[in-house]
mmCIF file of C-alpha atoms in Angstrom:
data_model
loop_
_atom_site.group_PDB
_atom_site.id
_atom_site.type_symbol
_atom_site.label_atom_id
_atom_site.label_comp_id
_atom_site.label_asym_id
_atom_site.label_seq_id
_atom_site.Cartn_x
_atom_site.Cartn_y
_atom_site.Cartn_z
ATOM 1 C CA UNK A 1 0.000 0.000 0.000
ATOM 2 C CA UNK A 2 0.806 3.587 -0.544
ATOM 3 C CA UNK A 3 -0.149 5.733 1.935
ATOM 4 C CA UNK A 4 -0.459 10.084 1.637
ATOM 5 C CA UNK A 5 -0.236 11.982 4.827
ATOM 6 C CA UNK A 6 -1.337 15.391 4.801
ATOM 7 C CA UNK A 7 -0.076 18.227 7.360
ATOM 8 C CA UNK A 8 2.980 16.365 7.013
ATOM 9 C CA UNK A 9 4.780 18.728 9.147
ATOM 10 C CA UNK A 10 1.963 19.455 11.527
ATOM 11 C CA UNK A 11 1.951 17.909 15.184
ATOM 12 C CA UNK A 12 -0.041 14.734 14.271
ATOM 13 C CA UNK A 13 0.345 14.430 10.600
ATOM 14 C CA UNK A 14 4.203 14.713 11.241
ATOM 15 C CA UNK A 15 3.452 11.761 14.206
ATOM 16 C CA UNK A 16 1.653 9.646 12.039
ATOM 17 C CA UNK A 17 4.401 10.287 9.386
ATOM 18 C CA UNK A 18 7.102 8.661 11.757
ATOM 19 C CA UNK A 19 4.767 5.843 13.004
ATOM 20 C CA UNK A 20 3.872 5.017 9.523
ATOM 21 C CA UNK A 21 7.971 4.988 8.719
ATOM 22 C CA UNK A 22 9.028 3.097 11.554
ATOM 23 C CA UNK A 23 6.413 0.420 10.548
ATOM 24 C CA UNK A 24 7.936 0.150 6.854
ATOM 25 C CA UNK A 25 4.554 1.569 5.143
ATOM 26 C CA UNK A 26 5.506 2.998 1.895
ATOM 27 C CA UNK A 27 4.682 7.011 2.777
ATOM 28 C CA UNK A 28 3.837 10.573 0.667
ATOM 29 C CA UNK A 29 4.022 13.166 2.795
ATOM 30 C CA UNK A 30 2.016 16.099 1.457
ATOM 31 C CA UNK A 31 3.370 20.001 2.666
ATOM 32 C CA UNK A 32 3.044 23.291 1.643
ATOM 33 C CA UNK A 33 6.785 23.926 1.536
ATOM 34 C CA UNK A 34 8.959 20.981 1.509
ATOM 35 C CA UNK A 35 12.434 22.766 1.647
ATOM 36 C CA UNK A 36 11.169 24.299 5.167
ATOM 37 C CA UNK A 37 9.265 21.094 6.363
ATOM 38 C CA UNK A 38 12.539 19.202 7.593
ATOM 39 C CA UNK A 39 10.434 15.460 6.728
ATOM 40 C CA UNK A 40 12.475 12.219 7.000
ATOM 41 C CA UNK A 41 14.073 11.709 4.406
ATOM 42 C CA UNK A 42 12.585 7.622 3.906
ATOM 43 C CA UNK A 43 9.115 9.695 2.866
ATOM 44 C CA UNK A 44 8.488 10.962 -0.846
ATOM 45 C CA UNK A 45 7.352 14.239 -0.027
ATOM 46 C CA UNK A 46 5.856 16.719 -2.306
ATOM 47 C CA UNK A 47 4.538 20.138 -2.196
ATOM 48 C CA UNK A 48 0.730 20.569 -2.360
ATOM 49 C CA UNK A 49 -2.207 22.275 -0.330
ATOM 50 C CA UNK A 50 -5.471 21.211 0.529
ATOM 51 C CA UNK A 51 -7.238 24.633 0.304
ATOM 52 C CA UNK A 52 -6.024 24.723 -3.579
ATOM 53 C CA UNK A 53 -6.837 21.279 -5.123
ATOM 54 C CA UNK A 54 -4.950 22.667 -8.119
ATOM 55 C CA UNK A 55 -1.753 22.500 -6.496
ATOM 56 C CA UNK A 56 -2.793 18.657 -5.750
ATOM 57 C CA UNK A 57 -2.065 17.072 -9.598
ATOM 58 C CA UNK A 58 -0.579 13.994 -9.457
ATOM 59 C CA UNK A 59 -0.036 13.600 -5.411
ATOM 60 C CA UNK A 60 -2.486 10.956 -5.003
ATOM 61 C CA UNK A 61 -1.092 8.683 -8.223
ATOM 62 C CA UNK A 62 -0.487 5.354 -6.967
ATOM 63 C CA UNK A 63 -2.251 6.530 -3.727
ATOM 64 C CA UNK A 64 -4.656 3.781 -2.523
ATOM 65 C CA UNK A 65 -4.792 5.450 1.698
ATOM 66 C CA UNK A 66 -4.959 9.060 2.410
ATOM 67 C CA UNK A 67 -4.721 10.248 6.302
ATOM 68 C CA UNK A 68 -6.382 13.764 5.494
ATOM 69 C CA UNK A 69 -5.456 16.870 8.305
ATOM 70 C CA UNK A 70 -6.121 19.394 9.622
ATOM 71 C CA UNK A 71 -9.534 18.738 8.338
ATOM 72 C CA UNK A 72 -10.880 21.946 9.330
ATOM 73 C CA UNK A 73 -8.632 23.750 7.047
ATOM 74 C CA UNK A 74 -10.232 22.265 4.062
ATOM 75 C CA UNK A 75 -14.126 22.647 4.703
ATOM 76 C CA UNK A 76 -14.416 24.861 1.634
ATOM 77 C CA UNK A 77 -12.102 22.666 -0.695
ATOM 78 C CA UNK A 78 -12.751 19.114 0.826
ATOM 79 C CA UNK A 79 -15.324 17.972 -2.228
ATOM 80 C CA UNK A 80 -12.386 18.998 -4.805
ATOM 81 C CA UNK A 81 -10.045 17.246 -2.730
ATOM 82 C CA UNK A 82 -11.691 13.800 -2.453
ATOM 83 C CA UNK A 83 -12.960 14.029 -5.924
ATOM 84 C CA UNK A 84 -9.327 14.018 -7.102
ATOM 85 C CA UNK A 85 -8.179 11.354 -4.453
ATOM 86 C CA UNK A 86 -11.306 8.974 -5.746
ATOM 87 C CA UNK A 87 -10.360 9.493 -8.710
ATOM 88 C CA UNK A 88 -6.494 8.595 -8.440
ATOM 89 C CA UNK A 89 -7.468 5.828 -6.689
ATOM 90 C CA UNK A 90 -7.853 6.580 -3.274
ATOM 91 C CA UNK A 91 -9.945 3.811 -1.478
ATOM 92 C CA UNK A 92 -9.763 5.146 2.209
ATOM 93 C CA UNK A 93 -9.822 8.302 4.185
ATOM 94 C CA UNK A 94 -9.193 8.655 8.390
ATOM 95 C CA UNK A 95 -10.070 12.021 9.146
ATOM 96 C CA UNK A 96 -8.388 14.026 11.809
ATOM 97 C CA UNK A 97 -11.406 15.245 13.379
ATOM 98 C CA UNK A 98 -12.436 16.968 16.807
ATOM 99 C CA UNK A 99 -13.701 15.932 19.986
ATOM 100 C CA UNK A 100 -16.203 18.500 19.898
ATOM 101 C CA UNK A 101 -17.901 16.974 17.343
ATOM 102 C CA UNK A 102 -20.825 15.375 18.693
ATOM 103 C CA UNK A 103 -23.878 14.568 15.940
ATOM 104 C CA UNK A 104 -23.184 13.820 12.776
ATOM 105 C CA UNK A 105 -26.569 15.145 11.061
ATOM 106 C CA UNK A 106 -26.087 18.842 8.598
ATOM 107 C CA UNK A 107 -26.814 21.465 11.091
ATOM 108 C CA UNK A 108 -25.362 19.743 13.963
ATOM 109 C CA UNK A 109 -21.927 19.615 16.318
ATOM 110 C CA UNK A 110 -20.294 22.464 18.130
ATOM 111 C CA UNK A 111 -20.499 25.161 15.526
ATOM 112 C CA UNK A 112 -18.588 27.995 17.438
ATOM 113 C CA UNK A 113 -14.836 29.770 15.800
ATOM 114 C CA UNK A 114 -14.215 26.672 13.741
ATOM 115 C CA UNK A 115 -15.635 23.549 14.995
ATOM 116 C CA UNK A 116 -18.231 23.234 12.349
ATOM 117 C CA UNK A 117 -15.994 22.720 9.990
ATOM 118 C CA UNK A 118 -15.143 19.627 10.937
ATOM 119 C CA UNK A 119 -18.656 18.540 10.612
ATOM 120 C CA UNK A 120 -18.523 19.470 7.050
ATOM 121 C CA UNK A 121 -15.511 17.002 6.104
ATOM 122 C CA UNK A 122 -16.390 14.462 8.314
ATOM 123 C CA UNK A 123 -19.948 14.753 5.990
ATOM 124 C CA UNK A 124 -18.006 14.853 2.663
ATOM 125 C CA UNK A 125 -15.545 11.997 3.439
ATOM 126 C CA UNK A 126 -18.983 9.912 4.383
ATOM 127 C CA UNK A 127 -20.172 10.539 0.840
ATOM 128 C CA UNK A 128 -17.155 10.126 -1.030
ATOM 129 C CA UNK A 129 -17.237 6.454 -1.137
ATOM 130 C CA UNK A 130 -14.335 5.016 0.065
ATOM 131 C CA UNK A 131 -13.768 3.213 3.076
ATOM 132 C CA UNK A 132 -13.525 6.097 6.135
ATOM 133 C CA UNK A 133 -13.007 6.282 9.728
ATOM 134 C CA UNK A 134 -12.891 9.634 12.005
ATOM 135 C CA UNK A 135 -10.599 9.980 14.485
ATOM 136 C CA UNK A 136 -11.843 12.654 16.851
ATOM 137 C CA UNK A 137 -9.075 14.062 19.072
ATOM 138 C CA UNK A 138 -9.783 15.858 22.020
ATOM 139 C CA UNK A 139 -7.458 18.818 23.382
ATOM 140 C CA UNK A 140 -3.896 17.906 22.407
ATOM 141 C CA UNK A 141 -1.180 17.928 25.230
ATOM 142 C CA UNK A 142 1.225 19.082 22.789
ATOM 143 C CA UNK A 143 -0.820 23.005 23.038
ATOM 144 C CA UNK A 144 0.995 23.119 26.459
ATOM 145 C CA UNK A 145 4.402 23.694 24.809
ATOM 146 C CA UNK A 146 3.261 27.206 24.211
ATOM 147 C CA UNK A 147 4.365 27.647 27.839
ATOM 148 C CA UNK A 148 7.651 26.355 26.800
ATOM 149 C CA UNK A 149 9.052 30.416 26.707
ATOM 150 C CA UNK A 150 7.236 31.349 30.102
ATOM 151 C CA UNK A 151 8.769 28.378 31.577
ATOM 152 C CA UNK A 152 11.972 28.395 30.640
ATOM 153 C CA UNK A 153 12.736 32.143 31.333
ATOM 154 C CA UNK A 154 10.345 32.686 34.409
ATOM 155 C CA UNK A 155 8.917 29.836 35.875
ATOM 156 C CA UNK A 156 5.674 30.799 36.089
ATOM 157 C CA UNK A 157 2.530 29.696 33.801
ATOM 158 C CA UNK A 158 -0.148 32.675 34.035
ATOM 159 C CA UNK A 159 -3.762 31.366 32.815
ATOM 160 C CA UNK A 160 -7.369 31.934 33.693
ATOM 161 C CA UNK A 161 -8.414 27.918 33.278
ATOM 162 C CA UNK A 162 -6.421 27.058 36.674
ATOM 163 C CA UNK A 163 -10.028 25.611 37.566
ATOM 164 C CA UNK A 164 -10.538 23.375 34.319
ATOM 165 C CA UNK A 165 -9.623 19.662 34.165
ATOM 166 C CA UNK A 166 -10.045 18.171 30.307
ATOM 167 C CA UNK A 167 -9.582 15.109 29.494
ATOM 168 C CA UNK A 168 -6.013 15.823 27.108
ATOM 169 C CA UNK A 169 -4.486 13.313 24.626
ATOM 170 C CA UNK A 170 -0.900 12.708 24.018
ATOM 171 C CA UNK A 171 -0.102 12.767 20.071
ATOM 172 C CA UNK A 172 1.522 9.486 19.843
ATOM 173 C CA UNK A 173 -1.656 7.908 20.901
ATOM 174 C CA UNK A 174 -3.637 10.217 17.974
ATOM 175 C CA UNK A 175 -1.314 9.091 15.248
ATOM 176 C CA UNK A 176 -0.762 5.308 16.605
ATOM 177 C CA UNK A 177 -4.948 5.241 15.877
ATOM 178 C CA UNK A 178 -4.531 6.441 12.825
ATOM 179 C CA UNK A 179 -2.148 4.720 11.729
ATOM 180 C CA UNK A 180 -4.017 1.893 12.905
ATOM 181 C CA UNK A 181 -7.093 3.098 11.165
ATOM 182 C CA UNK A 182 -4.811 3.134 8.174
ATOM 183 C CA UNK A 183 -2.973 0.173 7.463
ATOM 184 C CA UNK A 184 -5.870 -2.369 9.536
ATOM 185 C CA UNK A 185 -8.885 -3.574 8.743
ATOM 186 C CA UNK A 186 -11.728 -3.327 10.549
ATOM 187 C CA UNK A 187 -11.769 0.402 11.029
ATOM 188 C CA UNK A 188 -14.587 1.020 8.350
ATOM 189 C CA UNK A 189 -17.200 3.768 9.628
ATOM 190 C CA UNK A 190 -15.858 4.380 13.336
ATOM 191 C CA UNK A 191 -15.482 7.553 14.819
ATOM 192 C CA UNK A 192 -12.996 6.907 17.284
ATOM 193 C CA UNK A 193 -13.234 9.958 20.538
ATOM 194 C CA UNK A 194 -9.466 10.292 21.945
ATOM 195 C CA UNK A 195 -9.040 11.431 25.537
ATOM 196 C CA UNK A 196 -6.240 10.626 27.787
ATOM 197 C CA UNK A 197 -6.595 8.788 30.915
ATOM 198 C CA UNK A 198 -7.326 11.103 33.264
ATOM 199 C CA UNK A 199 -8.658 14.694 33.720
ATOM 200 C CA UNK A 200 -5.708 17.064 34.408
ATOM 201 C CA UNK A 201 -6.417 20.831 35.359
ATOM 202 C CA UNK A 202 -3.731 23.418 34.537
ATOM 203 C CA UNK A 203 -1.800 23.602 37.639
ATOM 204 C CA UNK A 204 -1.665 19.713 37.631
ATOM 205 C CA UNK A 205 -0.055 19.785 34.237
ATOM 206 C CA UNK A 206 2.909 22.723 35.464
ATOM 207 C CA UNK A 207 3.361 20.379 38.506
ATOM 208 C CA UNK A 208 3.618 17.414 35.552
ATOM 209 C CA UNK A 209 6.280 19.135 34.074
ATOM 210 C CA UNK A 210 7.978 20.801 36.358
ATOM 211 C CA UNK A 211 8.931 16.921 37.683
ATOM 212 C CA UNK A 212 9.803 16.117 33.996
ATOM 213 C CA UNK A 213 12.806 19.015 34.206
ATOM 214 C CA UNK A 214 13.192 18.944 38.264
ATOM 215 C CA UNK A 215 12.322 22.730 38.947
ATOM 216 C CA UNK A 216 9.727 24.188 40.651
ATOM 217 C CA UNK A 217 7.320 25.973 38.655
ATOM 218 C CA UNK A 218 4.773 27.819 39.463
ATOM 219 C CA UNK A 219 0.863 28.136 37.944
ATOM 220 C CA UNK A 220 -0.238 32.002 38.554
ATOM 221 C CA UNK A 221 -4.652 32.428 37.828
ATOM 222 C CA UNK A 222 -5.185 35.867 36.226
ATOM 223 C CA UNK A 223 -8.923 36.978 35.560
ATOM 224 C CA UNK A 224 -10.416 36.697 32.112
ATOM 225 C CA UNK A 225 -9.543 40.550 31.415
ATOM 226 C CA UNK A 226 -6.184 39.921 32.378
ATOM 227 C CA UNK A 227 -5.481 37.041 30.026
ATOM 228 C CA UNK A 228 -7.243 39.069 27.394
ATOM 229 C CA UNK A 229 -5.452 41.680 27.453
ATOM 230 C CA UNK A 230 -2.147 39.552 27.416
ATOM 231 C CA UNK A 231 -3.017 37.359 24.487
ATOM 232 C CA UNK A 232 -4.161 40.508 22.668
ATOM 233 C CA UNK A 233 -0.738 41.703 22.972
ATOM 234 C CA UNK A 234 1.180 38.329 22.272
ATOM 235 C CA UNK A 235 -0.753 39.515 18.708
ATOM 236 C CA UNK A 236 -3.718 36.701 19.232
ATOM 237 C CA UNK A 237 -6.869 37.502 17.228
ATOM 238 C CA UNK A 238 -8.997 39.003 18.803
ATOM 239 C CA UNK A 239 -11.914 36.708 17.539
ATOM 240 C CA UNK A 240 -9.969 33.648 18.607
ATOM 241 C CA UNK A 241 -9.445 35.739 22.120
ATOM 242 C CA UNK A 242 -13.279 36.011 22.781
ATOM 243 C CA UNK A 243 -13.982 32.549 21.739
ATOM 244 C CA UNK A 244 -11.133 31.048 23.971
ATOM 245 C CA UNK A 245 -12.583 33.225 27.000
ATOM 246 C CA UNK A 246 -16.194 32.053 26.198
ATOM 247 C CA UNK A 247 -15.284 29.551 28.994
ATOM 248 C CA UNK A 248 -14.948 31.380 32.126
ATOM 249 C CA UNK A 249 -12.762 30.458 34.560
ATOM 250 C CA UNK A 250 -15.289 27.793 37.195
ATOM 251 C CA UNK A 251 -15.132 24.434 39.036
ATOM 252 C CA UNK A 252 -14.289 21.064 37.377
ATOM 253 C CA UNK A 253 -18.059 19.797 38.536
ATOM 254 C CA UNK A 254 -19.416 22.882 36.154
ATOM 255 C CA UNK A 255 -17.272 23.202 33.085
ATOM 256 C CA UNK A 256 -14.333 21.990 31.062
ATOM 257 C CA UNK A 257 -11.986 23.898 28.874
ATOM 258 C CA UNK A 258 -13.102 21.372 25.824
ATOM 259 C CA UNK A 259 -16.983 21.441 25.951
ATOM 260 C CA UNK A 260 -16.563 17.254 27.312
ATOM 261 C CA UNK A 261 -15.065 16.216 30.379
ATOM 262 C CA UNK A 262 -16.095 12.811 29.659
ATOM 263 C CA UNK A 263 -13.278 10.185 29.323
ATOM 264 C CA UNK A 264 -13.095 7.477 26.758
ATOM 265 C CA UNK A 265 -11.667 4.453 26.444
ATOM 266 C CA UNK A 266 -10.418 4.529 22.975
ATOM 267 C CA UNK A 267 -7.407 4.723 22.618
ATOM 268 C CA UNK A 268 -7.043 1.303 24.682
ATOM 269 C CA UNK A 269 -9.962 -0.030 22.822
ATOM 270 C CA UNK A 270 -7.852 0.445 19.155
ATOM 271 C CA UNK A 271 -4.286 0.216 20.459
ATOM 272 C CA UNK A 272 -4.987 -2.580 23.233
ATOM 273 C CA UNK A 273 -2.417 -0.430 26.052
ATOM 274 C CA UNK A 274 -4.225 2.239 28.100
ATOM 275 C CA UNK A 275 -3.811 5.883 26.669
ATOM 276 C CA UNK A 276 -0.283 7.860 28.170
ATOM 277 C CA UNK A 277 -0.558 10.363 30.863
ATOM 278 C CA UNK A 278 -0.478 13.578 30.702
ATOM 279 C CA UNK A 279 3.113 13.212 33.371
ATOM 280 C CA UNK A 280 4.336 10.605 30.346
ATOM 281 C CA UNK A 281 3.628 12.994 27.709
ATOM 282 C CA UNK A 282 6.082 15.849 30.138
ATOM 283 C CA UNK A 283 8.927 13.532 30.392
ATOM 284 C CA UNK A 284 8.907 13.185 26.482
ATOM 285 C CA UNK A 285 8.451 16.781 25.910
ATOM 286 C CA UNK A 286 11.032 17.964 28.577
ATOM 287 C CA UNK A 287 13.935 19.240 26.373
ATOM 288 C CA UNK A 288 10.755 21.639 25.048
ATOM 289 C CA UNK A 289 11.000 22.965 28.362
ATOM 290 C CA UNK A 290 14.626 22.906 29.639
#
């Protein structure tokens, strides 16, 4: 089989990438710029992007499995895209999806900043008649290494979440599903919901790493205004802003930072090991911090 990963250089496309590699799958790695990407050298990578399917002649040739991310990036392209794939040859499609999603009708899921989106691809990659599964990750550990620069000059992690446990998933486990997905049978029309094991709040996850490098780090809560007016001058959108502070800061009981504090099981279920901890997914991460 011939298998073409998209967001090559992206957190889990670049994961599933080196899974895919290590397991001696014959792998295209698809990326926008290819002298920048810095891709193993074992993969045939080519340039290409989703959002223009004219930049996508030829990639799928010889292409029979296509792991297709960010999905939300191609909502407006996706029928172009999988029309071409099909059309190559492409007989199935695992979707990197999101945990938010939660119905699968038109008109339904968790249609706030860009959610929806997923929803439509999920929808088109359904109809395109091939052989699909989604796999629906919830809040990636890896968005913690944006502390990496607060850690490694101050110490200190300033957020207004310090309340809000969710339910995070390490991005080994994302890509070892999909790569499962990919190269196994018996995937065919799942929609797989990734969690890790546990629900870990903020100031749990400093503490994490802070063992990972052996200082002692410290969480600081700031108010929503506060953070506001800090990511606003970091140069965050401000749309992006509002829609991250849409959940206010308030007891695990009440809210989570994801919309679905609810764990799954799996990750165990596909991969037959229980999913890694959050303190697991610190010690691999811990030159990020040092």
């Amino acid at each position: 089989m011939r298998i073409l990963v998209t967001g090559a250089s992206g957190t889990i496309g670049g994961e599933v990438l080196r899974q895919l590699l290590a397991a001696g799958h014959t792998v295209r790695a698809l990326t926008r710029d290819p002298d920048r990407a810095g891709l193993p050298e074992a993969a045939e990578v080519l340039r290409g992007d989703l959002t223009a399917p004219e930049t996508l002649t030829g990639v799928f040739k010889n292409v029979d499995r296509l792991f297709l991310a960010p999905a939300f990036a191609v909502s407006a392209t996706v029928n172009d895209v999988l029309a071409t794939a099909t059309t190559a040859g492409v007989r199935r499609v695992v979707t990197l999806s999101s945990g938010a999603v939660v119905e699968d009708e038109p008109g339904h899921g968790d249609a706030d900043y860009h959610h929806a989106d997923e929803v439509t691809v999920e929808q088109a990659v359904q109809a395109a008649g091939v052989e699909w599964t989604h796999v629906r990750a919830g809040e990636f550990m890896a968005n913690t290494l944006d502390w990496a620069p607060a850690i490694r000059t101050t110490g200190v992690v300033r957020s207004p979440f310090g309340k809000i446990a969710s339910g995070m998933v390490h991005e080994t486990d994302i890509a070892a599903v999909a790569v499962a997905a990919l190269t196994e049978d018996g995937h065919h029309g799942a929609k797989y919901v990734l969690t890790g094991p546990g629900l870990v709040t903020p100031p749990e996850q400093v503490a994490a790493i802070g063992a990972a490098i052996g200082r002692d780090l410290r969480f600081e809560a700031i108010s929503p205004d506060q953070a506001r007016a800090d990511w606003l001058a970091q140069g965050y959108d401000r749309t992006f802003v509002e829609w991250m502070l849409g959940h206010e800061d308030a007891p695990v009981s009440e809210l989570d930072l994801v919309g679905a504090a609810e764990l799954t099981n799996d990750v165990e279920r596909v991969l037959n090991r229980p999913a890694h901890t959050y303190a697991r997914w610190a010690a691999d991460h811990a030159d990020d911090f040092r």
